[in-house]
Structure formats: C-alpha cells, structure tokens
Amino acid sequence: MKTKFVRTENVNRLVAALAELVRRGPGVPGLALVHGHQGYGKTVATEWWAVQQGAVYLRAQAAWTVPWLLMDLAAALGLAPEHLSRENFRLVVRELRQRPRPVLLDEADYLVRERRLLDTVRDLYDATGAPVVLVGMAGVREAIARRSPQFWSRVSQEVEFMPLTVEDTRLIALELCGIELPAELARRVVRDTEGNFRRTVVLLNHLETRRRANPKADAEEMVAEARKAMAG
C-alpha cells in the first residue's frame, strides 16, 4: 500500500472551510471547529493541511494545565518557553502578531474539560486575531457551546467529518492500492467498515495483499476474505 494523502470529500470540505477562515473579512470571527467520530481521518487531514499552510499543529494532552499549554504552544511556534505563564502568553501573542498563522489544536476534548484552558485559547485569539482550529471527537461541539458560550460565539467555520462515501472508497482503493474497485464492491466495503477511514484502509490493505498473491482471483471473493482477515 502506498503512503499517499487522498483528498476525500471530508478533506475537500475541510480545505474549503479553512480557506474561508483564513481569508475572512473584518469582523468575522476566526475560530473553527472540526469534529467527528474516531477513525474518520480528522487528525490525518488536519496535520496535512497544517503542513500545506505552514500552520502550527499541536495535540492537547490529558494532563494539560494552562502553564503547560502555553509552554507547549510557545515551543510549537519555535520559541524558547519561559518559566512564568504570563511571559509565555506574551511570547505567543507577540509571535502570532508579528508572524500570523493558523493554530490547530487536536484532541480538543481535553480543552473542554477545563474551562480555564478553553478561555486561555480564546484570550490568545482575542489578543492576536490568528485563526484557531479546534479538532475533537463527536460531541465536542455541544460541550464547547455548553462550557463557554463566549468561545462558541467566535466559531465561524465548522466541519463535521462524515463516513466515507462509495466514491471516497473507490478513490482510496485506486490511489493507495492501485485497485479499480467496482461500485458494488465499494458499497460492500462501506457497509462492512461503516465508512470508517481507518478500518477502510485496513481492509483495503488485506485486499491488496490477497490480490498480489493471486492476481486472477475473483474480486468479490477477495473482498470477503479481506473482511474476514480484518475481523479475525
């Protein structure tokens, strides 16, 4: 299986929404939320976008405190963190004012657990105007709106990652495995994996292995065998 980034429908919607976020007009809030169930490809997609755009990508930690958040963010911006939180806050603000770029915070569910973390991210945005993108699991949307209405009111772009479509699945099979998957078999893969990106890649990897071992084997039988291998 090739190591290659595939632009699924979820990715295309992400790119469009974050492009709007970056080029938003005066007065338009600059916070965004990307959310969806586990295994739908959010982290892969947002990491890819961050690299393409020269943005800052940082994963929140379960044990984060406000000082830890500020130190990690300063380091991610290429700065030398200070010992005091107020100094790190000033460092980050100065850097993002001088060299504006988007900041993506993955595992945002950890931020929502502690109101002070969420408020600190909002303070950084208010002080710099730099676009901030939170990436979290399904349910994080409601948690943010409940925990901090002030934060939620600044969210101008929202992208929910959905299950892969049949066309997404066919595209992934072609670009990663070189397999032209008929639409009917792609529907079966979507049904078996429930459109989960991670599980789809695992199933297609099994399928590719079987095709290499027996190129003339029936495609439908190979999909069935790959499904059994994944389940086992």
PDB file of C-alpha atoms in Angstrom:
ATOM      1  CA  MET A   1       0.000   0.000   0.000  1.00  0.00           C
ATOM      2  CA  LYS A   2       1.325   3.415  -0.970  1.00  0.00           C
ATOM      3  CA  THR A   3       1.970   6.164   1.542  1.00  0.00           C
ATOM      4  CA  LYS A   4      -0.092   8.911  -0.005  1.00  0.00           C
ATOM      5  CA  PHE A   5      -2.615  11.507   1.100  1.00  0.00           C
ATOM      6  CA  VAL A   6      -6.033  11.063  -0.508  1.00  0.00           C
ATOM      7  CA  ARG A   7      -8.422  14.006  -0.816  1.00  0.00           C
ATOM      8  CA  THR A   8     -11.765  12.575   0.200  1.00  0.00           C
ATOM      9  CA  GLU A   9     -14.992  14.546   0.387  1.00  0.00           C
ATOM     10  CA  ASN A  10     -14.290  15.275   4.067  1.00  0.00           C
ATOM     11  CA  VAL A  11     -10.903  16.723   3.130  1.00  0.00           C
ATOM     12  CA  ASN A  12     -12.386  18.869   0.386  1.00  0.00           C
ATOM     13  CA  ARG A  13     -14.910  20.336   2.821  1.00  0.00           C
ATOM     14  CA  LEU A  14     -12.131  20.936   5.351  1.00  0.00           C
ATOM     15  CA  VAL A  15      -9.981  22.751   2.809  1.00  0.00           C
ATOM     16  CA  ALA A  16     -12.866  24.943   1.700  1.00  0.00           C
ATOM     17  CA  ALA A  17     -13.897  25.867   5.259  1.00  0.00           C
ATOM     18  CA  LEU A  18     -10.379  26.672   6.463  1.00  0.00           C
ATOM     19  CA  ALA A  19      -9.691  28.714   3.343  1.00  0.00           C
ATOM     20  CA  GLU A  20     -12.737  30.805   4.279  1.00  0.00           C
ATOM     21  CA  LEU A  21     -11.425  31.076   7.827  1.00  0.00           C
ATOM     22  CA  VAL A  22      -8.021  32.348   6.732  1.00  0.00           C
ATOM     23  CA  ARG A  23      -9.362  34.914   4.268  1.00  0.00           C
ATOM     24  CA  ARG A  24     -12.340  36.031   6.363  1.00  0.00           C
ATOM     25  CA  GLY A  25     -13.302  39.681   6.236  1.00  0.00           C
ATOM     26  CA  PRO A  26     -13.131  42.255   9.033  1.00  0.00           C
ATOM     27  CA  GLY A  27     -15.457  41.492  11.903  1.00  0.00           C
ATOM     28  CA  VAL A  28     -15.826  37.797  11.039  1.00  0.00           C
ATOM     29  CA  PRO A  29     -14.746  35.594  13.982  1.00  0.00           C
ATOM     30  CA  GLY A  30     -11.660  33.450  13.430  1.00  0.00           C
ATOM     31  CA  LEU A  31     -12.311  30.266  15.390  1.00  0.00           C
ATOM     32  CA  ALA A  32     -13.190  26.963  13.714  1.00  0.00           C
ATOM     33  CA  LEU A  33     -14.234  23.508  14.863  1.00  0.00           C
ATOM     34  CA  VAL A  34     -13.512  20.188  13.162  1.00  0.00           C
ATOM     35  CA  HIS A  35     -15.242  17.217  14.740  1.00  0.00           C
ATOM     36  CA  GLY A  36     -16.427  13.667  14.109  1.00  0.00           C
ATOM     37  CA  HIS A  37     -16.242  10.091  15.297  1.00  0.00           C
ATOM     38  CA  GLN A  38     -12.975   8.265  15.925  1.00  0.00           C
ATOM     39  CA  GLY A  39     -11.290   6.840  12.836  1.00  0.00           C
ATOM     40  CA  TYR A  40     -12.835   9.233  10.333  1.00  0.00           C
ATOM     41  CA  GLY A  41      -9.490  10.790   9.379  1.00  0.00           C
ATOM     42  CA  LYS A  42      -9.640  14.138  11.189  1.00  0.00           C
ATOM     43  CA  THR A  43      -6.085  14.047  12.527  1.00  0.00           C
ATOM     44  CA  VAL A  44      -4.518  12.946   9.237  1.00  0.00           C
ATOM     45  CA  ALA A  45      -6.411  15.632   7.337  1.00  0.00           C
ATOM     46  CA  THR A  46      -5.684  18.493   9.733  1.00  0.00           C
ATOM     47  CA  GLU A  47      -1.997  17.572  10.043  1.00  0.00           C
ATOM     48  CA  TRP A  48      -1.769  17.543   6.237  1.00  0.00           C
ATOM     49  CA  TRP A  49      -3.492  20.931   5.992  1.00  0.00           C
ATOM     50  CA  ALA A  50      -1.201  22.408   8.644  1.00  0.00           C
ATOM     51  CA  VAL A  51       1.886  21.322   6.706  1.00  0.00           C
ATOM     52  CA  GLN A  52       0.486  22.693   3.441  1.00  0.00           C
ATOM     53  CA  GLN A  53      -0.323  26.060   5.003  1.00  0.00           C
ATOM     54  CA  GLY A  54       2.660  26.479   7.306  1.00  0.00           C
ATOM     55  CA  ALA A  55       0.283  26.422  10.262  1.00  0.00           C
ATOM     56  CA  VAL A  56       1.019  25.347  13.828  1.00  0.00           C
ATOM     57  CA  TYR A  57      -0.316  21.913  14.779  1.00  0.00           C
ATOM     58  CA  LEU A  58      -0.387  20.871  18.427  1.00  0.00           C
ATOM     59  CA  ARG A  59      -2.070  17.967  20.199  1.00  0.00           C
ATOM     60  CA  ALA A  60      -3.662  18.717  23.558  1.00  0.00           C
ATOM     61  CA  GLN A  61      -2.719  16.446  26.434  1.00  0.00           C
ATOM     62  CA  ALA A  62      -4.980  14.908  29.082  1.00  0.00           C
ATOM     63  CA  ALA A  63      -2.829  16.389  31.866  1.00  0.00           C
ATOM     64  CA  TRP A  64      -2.587  19.894  30.360  1.00  0.00           C
ATOM     65  CA  THR A  65      -2.758  22.882  32.672  1.00  0.00           C
ATOM     66  CA  VAL A  66      -2.704  26.484  31.487  1.00  0.00           C
ATOM     67  CA  PRO A  67       1.072  26.818  32.103  1.00  0.00           C
ATOM     68  CA  TRP A  68       1.706  23.562  30.230  1.00  0.00           C
ATOM     69  CA  LEU A  69      -0.489  24.662  27.311  1.00  0.00           C
ATOM     70  CA  LEU A  70       1.369  27.961  26.994  1.00  0.00           C
ATOM     71  CA  MET A  71       4.792  26.309  27.198  1.00  0.00           C
ATOM     72  CA  ASP A  72       3.879  23.726  24.539  1.00  0.00           C
ATOM     73  CA  LEU A  73       2.404  26.373  22.252  1.00  0.00           C
ATOM     74  CA  ALA A  74       5.461  28.588  22.607  1.00  0.00           C
ATOM     75  CA  ALA A  75       7.700  25.646  21.727  1.00  0.00           C
ATOM     76  CA  ALA A  76       5.488  24.719  18.740  1.00  0.00           C
ATOM     77  CA  LEU A  77       5.934  28.283  17.468  1.00  0.00           C
ATOM     78  CA  GLY A  78       9.704  27.823  17.605  1.00  0.00           C
ATOM     79  CA  LEU A  79      10.164  29.949  20.716  1.00  0.00           C
ATOM     80  CA  ALA A  80      12.123  29.283  23.892  1.00  0.00           C
ATOM     81  CA  PRO A  81       9.478  28.947  26.648  1.00  0.00           C
ATOM     82  CA  GLU A  82       9.842  30.991  29.805  1.00  0.00           C
ATOM     83  CA  HIS A  83       9.147  29.796  33.334  1.00  0.00           C
ATOM     84  CA  LEU A  84       6.185  32.094  34.005  1.00  0.00           C
ATOM     85  CA  SER A  85       2.800  31.706  32.308  1.00  0.00           C
ATOM     86  CA  ARG A  86       2.365  35.441  31.766  1.00  0.00           C
ATOM     87  CA  GLU A  87       5.703  35.587  29.938  1.00  0.00           C
ATOM     88  CA  ASN A  88       4.789  32.660  27.709  1.00  0.00           C
ATOM     89  CA  PHE A  89       1.424  34.268  26.981  1.00  0.00           C
ATOM     90  CA  ARG A  90       3.236  37.440  25.899  1.00  0.00           C
ATOM     91  CA  LEU A  91       5.716  35.447  23.825  1.00  0.00           C
ATOM     92  CA  VAL A  92       2.943  33.647  21.953  1.00  0.00           C
ATOM     93  CA  VAL A  93       0.947  36.835  21.405  1.00  0.00           C
ATOM     94  CA  ARG A  94       3.956  38.741  20.098  1.00  0.00           C
ATOM     95  CA  GLU A  95       4.924  35.897  17.752  1.00  0.00           C
ATOM     96  CA  LEU A  96       1.432  35.487  16.284  1.00  0.00           C
ATOM     97  CA  ARG A  97       1.089  39.239  15.806  1.00  0.00           C
ATOM     98  CA  GLN A  98       4.433  39.508  14.053  1.00  0.00           C
ATOM     99  CA  ARG A  99       4.098  36.297  12.018  1.00  0.00           C
ATOM    100  CA  PRO A 100       0.389  35.462  11.813  1.00  0.00           C
ATOM    101  CA  ARG A 101      -0.508  31.854  11.011  1.00  0.00           C
ATOM    102  CA  PRO A 102      -3.294  29.440  11.919  1.00  0.00           C
ATOM    103  CA  VAL A 103      -3.051  27.355  15.076  1.00  0.00           C
ATOM    104  CA  LEU A 104      -4.628  23.884  15.095  1.00  0.00           C
ATOM    105  CA  LEU A 105      -5.283  22.198  18.429  1.00  0.00           C
ATOM    106  CA  ASP A 106      -6.101  18.491  18.128  1.00  0.00           C
ATOM    107  CA  GLU A 107      -7.647  16.380  20.906  1.00  0.00           C
ATOM    108  CA  ALA A 108      -9.681  19.445  21.799  1.00  0.00           C
ATOM    109  CA  ASP A 109     -11.896  17.345  24.076  1.00  0.00           C
ATOM    110  CA  TYR A 110      -9.172  17.761  26.703  1.00  0.00           C
ATOM    111  CA  LEU A 111      -9.525  21.547  26.469  1.00  0.00           C
ATOM    112  CA  VAL A 112     -13.242  21.413  27.090  1.00  0.00           C
ATOM    113  CA  ARG A 113     -12.809  19.545  30.374  1.00  0.00           C
ATOM    114  CA  GLU A 114     -11.129  22.572  31.924  1.00  0.00           C
ATOM    115  CA  ARG A 115     -12.816  25.939  31.368  1.00  0.00           C
ATOM    116  CA  ARG A 116      -9.570  27.848  32.022  1.00  0.00           C
ATOM    117  CA  LEU A 117      -7.867  26.069  29.102  1.00  0.00           C
ATOM    118  CA  LEU A 118     -10.670  26.985  26.729  1.00  0.00           C
ATOM    119  CA  ASP A 119     -10.699  30.562  27.999  1.00  0.00           C
ATOM    120  CA  THR A 120      -6.927  30.832  27.552  1.00  0.00           C
ATOM    121  CA  VAL A 121      -7.228  29.769  23.911  1.00  0.00           C
ATOM    122  CA  ARG A 122      -9.966  32.379  23.461  1.00  0.00           C
ATOM    123  CA  ASP A 123      -7.779  35.026  25.102  1.00  0.00           C
ATOM    124  CA  LEU A 124      -4.926  34.206  22.721  1.00  0.00           C
ATOM    125  CA  TYR A 125      -7.253  34.511  19.752  1.00  0.00           C
ATOM    126  CA  ASP A 126      -8.691  37.810  21.004  1.00  0.00           C
ATOM    127  CA  ALA A 127      -5.178  39.183  21.516  1.00  0.00           C
ATOM    128  CA  THR A 128      -3.817  38.142  18.120  1.00  0.00           C
ATOM    129  CA  GLY A 129      -6.652  37.520  15.670  1.00  0.00           C
ATOM    130  CA  ALA A 130      -4.789  34.427  14.472  1.00  0.00           C
ATOM    131  CA  PRO A 131      -7.160  31.708  13.212  1.00  0.00           C
ATOM    132  CA  VAL A 132      -7.546  28.893  15.741  1.00  0.00           C
ATOM    133  CA  VAL A 133      -8.937  25.488  14.775  1.00  0.00           C
ATOM    134  CA  LEU A 134     -10.071  23.001  17.411  1.00  0.00           C
ATOM    135  CA  VAL A 135     -10.194  19.349  16.355  1.00  0.00           C
ATOM    136  CA  GLY A 136     -12.228  16.985  18.506  1.00  0.00           C
ATOM    137  CA  MET A 137     -14.498  13.991  18.783  1.00  0.00           C
ATOM    138  CA  ALA A 138     -18.211  13.795  18.149  1.00  0.00           C
ATOM    139  CA  GLY A 139     -19.960  15.658  20.942  1.00  0.00           C
ATOM    140  CA  VAL A 140     -17.266  18.300  21.403  1.00  0.00           C
ATOM    141  CA  ARG A 141     -19.471  20.845  19.634  1.00  0.00           C
ATOM    142  CA  GLU A 142     -22.182  20.633  22.273  1.00  0.00           C
ATOM    143  CA  ALA A 143     -19.607  20.533  25.069  1.00  0.00           C
ATOM    144  CA  ILE A 144     -17.972  23.778  23.900  1.00  0.00           C
ATOM    145  CA  ALA A 145     -21.303  25.552  23.475  1.00  0.00           C
ATOM    146  CA  ARG A 146     -22.310  24.493  26.974  1.00  0.00           C
ATOM    147  CA  ARG A 147     -18.965  25.146  28.676  1.00  0.00           C
ATOM    148  CA  SER A 148     -18.153  28.502  27.079  1.00  0.00           C
ATOM    149  CA  PRO A 149     -20.810  30.386  25.096  1.00  0.00           C
ATOM    150  CA  GLN A 150     -18.237  33.162  24.652  1.00  0.00           C
ATOM    151  CA  PHE A 151     -15.922  30.765  22.827  1.00  0.00           C
ATOM    152  CA  TRP A 152     -18.724  29.263  20.755  1.00  0.00           C
ATOM    153  CA  SER A 153     -19.881  32.700  19.602  1.00  0.00           C
ATOM    154  CA  ARG A 154     -16.476  33.161  17.923  1.00  0.00           C
ATOM    155  CA  VAL A 155     -16.703  29.968  15.848  1.00  0.00           C
ATOM    156  CA  SER A 156     -17.364  30.934  12.232  1.00  0.00           C
ATOM    157  CA  GLN A 157     -16.482  27.654  10.486  1.00  0.00           C
ATOM    158  CA  GLU A 158     -17.496  24.114  11.396  1.00  0.00           C
ATOM    159  CA  VAL A 159     -16.607  20.872   9.610  1.00  0.00           C
ATOM    160  CA  GLU A 160     -18.111  17.548  10.651  1.00  0.00           C
ATOM    161  CA  PHE A 161     -16.239  14.520   9.327  1.00  0.00           C
ATOM    162  CA  MET A 162     -18.730  12.038   7.933  1.00  0.00           C
ATOM    163  CA  PRO A 163     -18.438   8.348   6.922  1.00  0.00           C
ATOM    164  CA  LEU A 164     -16.615   7.699   3.670  1.00  0.00           C
ATOM    165  CA  THR A 165     -18.773   7.584   0.562  1.00  0.00           C
ATOM    166  CA  VAL A 166     -18.651   4.929  -2.130  1.00  0.00           C
ATOM    167  CA  GLU A 167     -16.670   7.292  -4.344  1.00  0.00           C
ATOM    168  CA  ASP A 168     -14.264   8.063  -1.483  1.00  0.00           C
ATOM    169  CA  THR A 169     -13.691   4.336  -1.028  1.00  0.00           C
ATOM    170  CA  ARG A 170     -13.059   3.772  -4.726  1.00  0.00           C
ATOM    171  CA  LEU A 171     -10.625   6.696  -4.785  1.00  0.00           C
ATOM    172  CA  ILE A 172      -8.698   5.377  -1.768  1.00  0.00           C
ATOM    173  CA  ALA A 173      -8.517   1.877  -3.301  1.00  0.00           C
ATOM    174  CA  LEU A 174      -7.186   3.295  -6.556  1.00  0.00           C
ATOM    175  CA  GLU A 175      -4.654   5.762  -5.162  1.00  0.00           C
ATOM    176  CA  LEU A 176      -3.310   3.661  -2.292  1.00  0.00           C
ATOM    177  CA  CYS A 177      -3.587   0.156  -3.727  1.00  0.00           C
ATOM    178  CA  GLY A 178      -3.890   0.614  -7.469  1.00  0.00           C
ATOM    179  CA  ILE A 179      -7.174  -1.317  -7.347  1.00  0.00           C
ATOM    180  CA  GLU A 180     -10.103  -0.257  -9.514  1.00  0.00           C
ATOM    181  CA  LEU A 181     -12.875  -1.244  -7.158  1.00  0.00           C
ATOM    182  CA  PRO A 182     -16.306  -1.643  -8.790  1.00  0.00           C
ATOM    183  CA  ALA A 183     -19.044   0.483  -7.255  1.00  0.00           C
ATOM    184  CA  GLU A 184     -20.929  -2.529  -5.902  1.00  0.00           C
ATOM    185  CA  LEU A 185     -17.873  -3.850  -4.089  1.00  0.00           C
ATOM    186  CA  ALA A 186     -17.106  -0.356  -2.797  1.00  0.00           C
ATOM    187  CA  ARG A 187     -20.625  -0.239  -1.333  1.00  0.00           C
ATOM    188  CA  ARG A 188     -19.911  -3.524   0.418  1.00  0.00           C
ATOM    189  CA  VAL A 189     -16.686  -2.115   1.856  1.00  0.00           C
ATOM    190  CA  VAL A 190     -18.547   0.983   3.078  1.00  0.00           C
ATOM    191  CA  ARG A 191     -21.163  -1.236   4.688  1.00  0.00           C
ATOM    192  CA  ASP A 192     -18.587  -3.512   6.321  1.00  0.00           C
ATOM    193  CA  THR A 193     -16.472  -0.635   7.663  1.00  0.00           C
ATOM    194  CA  GLU A 194     -19.377   1.757   8.313  1.00  0.00           C
ATOM    195  CA  GLY A 195     -17.424   4.327   6.310  1.00  0.00           C
ATOM    196  CA  ASN A 196     -14.670   4.450   8.928  1.00  0.00           C
ATOM    197  CA  PHE A 197     -11.489   5.703   7.242  1.00  0.00           C
ATOM    198  CA  ARG A 198      -9.110   3.732   9.454  1.00  0.00           C
ATOM    199  CA  ARG A 199     -10.994   0.453   9.072  1.00  0.00           C
ATOM    200  CA  THR A 200     -11.329   1.006   5.327  1.00  0.00           C
ATOM    201  CA  VAL A 201      -7.562   1.359   4.931  1.00  0.00           C
ATOM    202  CA  VAL A 202      -7.006  -1.829   6.962  1.00  0.00           C
ATOM    203  CA  LEU A 203      -9.496  -3.784   4.835  1.00  0.00           C
ATOM    204  CA  LEU A 204      -8.001  -2.485   1.586  1.00  0.00           C
ATOM    205  CA  ASN A 205      -4.528  -3.418   2.790  1.00  0.00           C
ATOM    206  CA  HIS A 206      -5.734  -7.019   3.298  1.00  0.00           C
ATOM    207  CA  LEU A 207      -7.344  -6.885  -0.138  1.00  0.00           C
ATOM    208  CA  GLU A 208      -4.132  -5.692  -1.774  1.00  0.00           C
ATOM    209  CA  THR A 209      -2.146  -8.479  -0.098  1.00  0.00           C
ATOM    210  CA  ARG A 210      -4.526 -11.105  -1.463  1.00  0.00           C
ATOM    211  CA  ARG A 211      -4.507  -9.608  -4.928  1.00  0.00           C
ATOM    212  CA  ARG A 212      -0.707  -9.749  -5.051  1.00  0.00           C
ATOM    213  CA  ALA A 213      -0.810 -13.420  -4.023  1.00  0.00           C
ATOM    214  CA  ASN A 214      -3.464 -14.283  -6.608  1.00  0.00           C
ATOM    215  CA  PRO A 215      -3.992 -11.574  -9.260  1.00  0.00           C
ATOM    216  CA  LYS A 216      -6.660 -13.614 -11.071  1.00  0.00           C
ATOM    217  CA  ALA A 217      -8.816 -14.280  -8.038  1.00  0.00           C
ATOM    218  CA  ASP A 218     -12.422 -13.104  -8.077  1.00  0.00           C
ATOM    219  CA  ALA A 219     -12.618  -9.556  -6.690  1.00  0.00           C
ATOM    220  CA  GLU A 220     -15.783 -10.247  -4.700  1.00  0.00           C
ATOM    221  CA  GLU A 221     -14.199 -13.272  -3.044  1.00  0.00           C
ATOM    222  CA  MET A 222     -11.082 -11.259  -2.215  1.00  0.00           C
ATOM    223  CA  VAL A 223     -13.165  -8.553  -0.525  1.00  0.00           C
ATOM    224  CA  ALA A 224     -14.924 -11.249   1.520  1.00  0.00           C
ATOM    225  CA  GLU A 225     -11.566 -12.769   2.513  1.00  0.00           C
ATOM    226  CA  ALA A 226     -10.160  -9.363   3.420  1.00  0.00           C
ATOM    227  CA  ARG A 227     -13.211  -8.690   5.582  1.00  0.00           C
ATOM    228  CA  LYS A 228     -12.682 -11.988   7.430  1.00  0.00           C
ATOM    229  CA  ALA A 229      -8.975 -11.241   7.914  1.00  0.00           C
ATOM    230  CA  MET A 230      -9.795  -7.834   9.369  1.00  0.00           C
ATOM    231  CA  ALA A 231     -12.409  -9.318  11.694  1.00  0.00           C
ATOM    232  CA  GLY A 232     -10.015 -12.038  12.845  1.00  0.00           C
TER     233      GLY A 232
END
